[in-house]
Tab-separated table of C-alpha atoms in Angstrom:
chain	number	residue	atom	x	y	z
A	1	GLY	CA	-11.808	5.647	4.927
A	2	GLN	CA	-10.019	8.865	4.289
A	3	GLN	CA	-7.421	8.767	1.568
A	4	LEU	CA	-4.524	11.134	1.054
A	5	ASN	CA	-4.579	13.726	-1.736
A	6	GLN	CA	-1.754	12.870	-4.109
A	7	SER	CA	-0.821	14.924	-7.163
A	8	PRO	CA	-0.272	14.919	-10.000
A	9	GLN	CA	-2.330	11.940	-11.065
A	10	SER	CA	-0.004	11.256	-13.993
A	11	MET	CA	3.158	12.658	-15.541
A	12	PHE	CA	4.751	12.270	-18.964
A	13	ILE	CA	8.365	13.381	-19.015
A	14	GLN	CA	11.520	13.064	-21.084
A	15	GLU	CA	14.405	10.982	-19.874
A	16	GLY	CA	16.768	13.131	-17.848
A	17	GLU	CA	14.096	15.470	-16.486
A	18	ASP	CA	13.383	15.901	-12.797
A	19	VAL	CA	10.038	14.879	-11.300
A	20	SER	CA	8.153	16.153	-8.282
A	21	MET	CA	4.996	14.770	-6.685
A	22	ASN	CA	3.303	15.450	-3.370
A	23	CYS	CA	0.716	14.299	-0.882
A	24	THR	CA	-1.451	16.311	1.453
A	25	SER	CA	-3.885	15.418	4.177
A	26	SER	CA	-6.246	17.172	6.544
A	27	SER	CA	-4.938	14.910	9.318
A	28	ILE	CA	-1.554	14.654	10.970
A	29	PHE	CA	0.535	11.537	10.362
A	30	ASN	CA	3.485	10.267	12.370
A	31	THR	CA	5.235	8.575	9.449
A	32	TRP	CA	5.236	9.210	5.721
A	33	LEU	CA	6.208	6.518	3.250
A	34	TRP	CA	6.795	6.522	-0.495
A	35	TYR	CA	6.331	3.399	-2.625
A	36	LYS	CA	6.785	2.411	-6.256
A	37	GLN	CA	4.574	-0.207	-7.866
A	38	ASP	CA	5.322	-2.016	-11.110
A	39	PRO	CA	2.432	-3.682	-13.010
A	40	GLY	CA	1.196	-6.854	-11.324
A	41	GLU	CA	3.496	-6.439	-8.343
A	42	GLY	CA	3.105	-5.276	-4.781
A	43	PRO	CA	4.357	-1.782	-3.863
A	44	VAL	CA	8.024	-1.565	-2.926
A	45	LEU	CA	9.160	0.852	-0.250
A	46	LEU	CA	11.414	3.652	-1.518
A	47	ILE	CA	11.750	6.062	1.371
A	48	ALA	CA	10.470	6.259	4.957
A	49	LEU	CA	10.188	9.557	6.869
A	50	TYR	CA	9.701	9.641	10.642
A	51	LYS	CA	10.184	13.222	11.730
A	52	ALA	CA	8.555	16.517	10.772
A	53	GLY	CA	10.912	18.477	8.531
A	54	GLU	CA	13.027	15.411	7.765
A	55	LEU	CA	14.640	15.348	4.330
A	56	THR	CA	15.847	11.931	3.176
A	57	SER	CA	17.560	10.771	0.011
A	58	ASN	CA	17.837	7.363	-1.620
A	59	GLY	CA	19.993	7.653	-4.718
A	60	ARG	CA	18.217	9.957	-7.166
A	61	LEU	CA	15.142	10.098	-4.908
A	62	THR	CA	14.599	12.754	-2.263
A	63	ALA	CA	11.585	13.004	0.015
A	64	GLN	CA	10.555	15.383	2.771
A	65	PHE	CA	8.192	15.110	5.735
A	66	GLY	CA	6.253	18.376	5.875
A	67	ILE	CA	6.717	20.563	8.927
A	68	THR	CA	2.963	20.523	9.635
A	69	ARG	CA	2.996	16.679	9.466
A	70	LYS	CA	0.165	16.912	6.968
A	71	ASP	CA	2.152	16.651	3.753
A	72	SER	CA	5.122	15.124	2.024
A	73	PHE	CA	6.826	15.364	-1.355
A	74	LEU	CA	8.982	13.083	-3.468
A	75	ASN	CA	11.495	14.291	-6.049
A	76	ILE	CA	13.203	12.123	-8.649
A	77	SER	CA	16.207	13.684	-10.342
A	78	ALA	CA	17.536	12.852	-13.803
A	79	SER	CA	14.785	10.346	-14.597
A	80	ILE	CA	15.569	7.154	-16.490
A	81	PRO	CA	13.242	4.722	-18.318
A	82	SER	CA	13.144	2.263	-15.405
A	83	ASP	CA	11.552	4.954	-13.230
A	84	VAL	CA	8.296	4.182	-15.037
A	85	GLY	CA	5.600	2.994	-12.664
A	86	ILE	CA	3.049	4.174	-10.152
A	87	TYR	CA	4.279	6.024	-7.081
A	88	PHE	CA	2.222	6.020	-3.893
A	89	CYS	CA	2.489	8.030	-0.737
A	90	ALA	CA	1.300	6.577	2.560
A	91	GLY	CA	0.733	8.121	5.953
A	92	LEU	CA	0.820	6.186	9.214
A	93	ARG	CA	-0.740	7.168	12.489
A	94	ARG	CA	-0.545	4.403	15.108
A	95	ASP	CA	-2.232	1.430	13.449
A	96	ASP	CA	-3.909	3.452	10.704
A	97	MET	CA	-2.192	3.443	7.291
A	98	ARG	CA	-3.657	5.475	4.397
A	99	PHE	CA	-2.567	5.802	0.794
A	100	GLY	CA	-2.699	8.387	-1.912
A	101	ALA	CA	-4.324	7.490	-5.241
A	102	GLY	CA	-0.914	7.272	-6.915
A	103	THR	CA	1.076	9.157	-9.544
A	104	ARG	CA	1.578	7.279	-12.805
A	105	LEU	CA	4.959	8.189	-14.262
A	106	THR	CA	5.837	7.687	-17.924
A	107	VAL	CA	9.386	8.403	-19.069
A	108	LYS	CA	10.057	8.851	-22.765
A	109	PRO	CA	13.553	7.865	-23.922
B	1	SER	CA	14.980	-11.186	7.923
B	2	GLN	CA	11.274	-10.697	7.595
B	3	THR	CA	9.299	-11.912	4.606
B	4	ILE	CA	5.659	-11.854	3.655
B	5	HIS	CA	3.954	-14.519	1.582
B	6	GLN	CA	0.664	-14.097	-0.175
B	7	TRP	CA	-1.167	-16.667	-2.264
B	8	PRO	CA	-2.467	-17.522	-4.697
B	9	ALA	CA	-0.924	-15.087	-7.183
B	10	THR	CA	-3.911	-15.253	-9.523
B	11	LEU	CA	-7.418	-16.567	-9.120
B	12	VAL	CA	-10.441	-16.787	-11.396
B	13	GLN	CA	-13.670	-17.522	-9.570
B	14	PRO	CA	-17.326	-17.609	-10.656
B	15	VAL	CA	-19.879	-15.248	-9.181
B	16	GLY	CA	-21.376	-16.691	-6.018
B	17	SER	CA	-18.413	-18.895	-5.173
B	18	PRO	CA	-16.484	-18.594	-1.889
B	19	LEU	CA	-13.089	-16.963	-1.511
B	20	SER	CA	-10.103	-17.507	0.732
B	21	LEU	CA	-6.854	-15.568	0.353
B	22	GLU	CA	-4.011	-16.166	2.746
B	23	CYS	CA	-1.142	-14.028	3.939
B	24	THR	CA	1.641	-15.072	6.284
B	25	VAL	CA	4.590	-13.183	7.689
B	26	GLU	CA	7.885	-14.720	8.748
B	27	GLY	CA	10.671	-13.388	10.908
B	28	THR	CA	8.659	-11.152	13.211
B	29	SER	CA	6.083	-11.508	15.937
B	30	ASN	CA	2.895	-9.620	16.709
B	31	PRO	CA	2.862	-7.656	13.430
B	32	ASN	CA	0.074	-5.331	12.386
B	33	LEU	CA	-1.523	-6.876	9.292
B	34	TYR	CA	-3.518	-5.192	6.535
B	35	TRP	CA	-5.630	-6.166	3.525
B	36	TYR	CA	-5.929	-3.663	0.665
B	37	ARG	CA	-7.774	-3.859	-2.635
B	38	GLN	CA	-6.625	-2.056	-5.761
B	39	ALA	CA	-8.880	-1.598	-8.773
B	40	ALA	CA	-7.145	-1.409	-12.160
B	41	GLY	CA	-5.076	1.773	-12.394
B	42	ARG	CA	-6.341	3.000	-9.041
B	43	GLY	CA	-5.078	3.546	-5.520
B	44	LEU	CA	-5.122	1.218	-2.527
B	45	GLN	CA	-8.331	0.877	-0.567
B	46	LEU	CA	-7.938	-0.340	3.009
B	47	LEU	CA	-10.295	-3.250	3.673
B	48	PHE	CA	-9.237	-4.678	7.036
B	49	TYR	CA	-6.451	-4.391	9.535
B	50	SER	CA	-5.484	-6.363	12.600
B	51	VAL	CA	-3.279	-5.506	15.559
B	52	GLY	CA	-3.424	-8.969	17.113
B	53	ILE	CA	-4.918	-12.465	17.025
B	54	GLY	CA	-8.675	-12.302	16.683
B	55	GLN	CA	-8.665	-8.497	16.442
B	56	ILE	CA	-10.066	-7.265	13.139
B	57	SER	CA	-11.009	-3.726	12.167
B	58	SER	CA	-13.164	-3.291	9.088
B	59	GLU	CA	-13.013	-0.200	6.946
B	60	VAL	CA	-15.528	-0.929	4.230
B	61	PRO	CA	-18.823	-2.768	4.825
B	62	GLN	CA	-19.154	-5.370	2.073
B	63	ASN	CA	-19.374	-9.083	1.539
B	64	LEU	CA	-15.750	-9.671	2.511
B	65	SER	CA	-14.487	-10.689	5.930
B	66	ALA	CA	-11.086	-11.187	7.506
B	67	SER	CA	-9.715	-13.411	10.214
B	68	ARG	CA	-6.452	-13.744	12.086
B	69	PRO	CA	-6.322	-17.260	13.497
B	70	GLN	CA	-2.599	-17.105	14.283
B	71	ASP	CA	-0.164	-14.317	15.092
B	72	ARG	CA	1.369	-14.168	11.634
B	73	GLN	CA	-1.535	-15.327	9.493
B	74	PHE	CA	-4.202	-13.104	7.965
B	75	ILE	CA	-7.032	-14.487	5.842
B	76	LEU	CA	-9.454	-12.670	3.572
B	77	SER	CA	-12.710	-14.480	2.862
B	78	SER	CA	-16.040	-14.236	1.183
B	79	LYS	CA	-19.018	-16.581	1.236
B	80	LYS	CA	-20.329	-15.429	-2.147
B	81	LEU	CA	-18.235	-13.408	-4.580
B	82	LEU	CA	-19.646	-10.531	-6.612
B	83	LEU	CA	-18.378	-9.240	-9.947
B	84	SER	CA	-17.366	-6.051	-8.150
B	85	ASP	CA	-14.964	-8.042	-5.956
B	86	SER	CA	-12.545	-8.349	-8.873
B	87	GLY	CA	-9.270	-6.559	-8.271
B	88	PHE	CA	-5.737	-6.808	-7.016
B	89	TYR	CA	-5.579	-7.748	-3.331
B	90	LEU	CA	-2.545	-6.826	-1.318
B	91	CYS	CA	-1.493	-7.884	2.154
B	92	ALA	CA	0.896	-5.711	4.161
B	93	TRP	CA	2.541	-5.770	7.560
B	94	THR	CA	4.188	-3.373	9.962
B	95	THR	CA	5.777	-3.840	13.358
B	96	GLY	CA	3.404	-1.212	14.701
B	97	GLY	CA	4.518	2.072	16.221
B	98	ASP	CA	4.383	3.991	12.939
B	99	THR	CA	7.167	2.018	11.265
B	100	GLU	CA	7.453	1.253	7.566
B	101	ALA	CA	5.071	-1.217	5.934
B	102	PHE	CA	5.958	-4.044	3.565
B	103	PHE	CA	3.721	-5.642	0.974
B	104	GLY	CA	3.170	-9.100	-0.404
B	105	GLN	CA	3.214	-9.719	-4.126
B	106	GLY	CA	-0.559	-9.499	-4.409
B	107	THR	CA	-3.373	-11.703	-5.671
B	108	ARG	CA	-5.115	-10.870	-8.937
B	109	LEU	CA	-8.753	-11.927	-8.462
B	110	THR	CA	-11.092	-12.047	-11.429
B	111	VAL	CA	-14.723	-12.850	-10.746
B	112	VAL	CA	-16.521	-14.120	-13.848
């Protein structure tokens, strides 16, 4: 099945830096979701976006639902070591849920 | 509140043996249920999803199958495992209608 295009694939940053990652698709989605996955665990929901153009924050995380409904981005401000992990975007359209390949984030103290 | 249970957490099975992974959801009714597989360091591949009892949609033709015998129970099975079936299997649920999805803790399957 079609997957979303998520970039970058990996990021190595210093503690305190800001991070930006995004997802694009050739198809329209009705909902965009962002997850974080720690090793050996299931993904945990960070932010849910339901409306084109919507900008939502959760602490140091900010995500936006693209106006075309075909993309979304996630920003993390002032990164800390516990931000390390793999971040996934997901798009939902009715019963269909697709994921990006993930962005692996490494934060150096 | 809703919770999702997935077991076992880890499993080591020989090639050619059968497989049964179970996922159950509590605190909701008529959820959409999903099975994903994740290879090491990779993204999530949708295997099956179900919008109701006995309704299974398959995404990837392979030697795996899924069943939904009860409203909140989703089972992933295989009659004969292959080495390539190794991976991290995740169950997820949504209430449908494009709402957020929640994941179980996953099952690490190693086929030897």
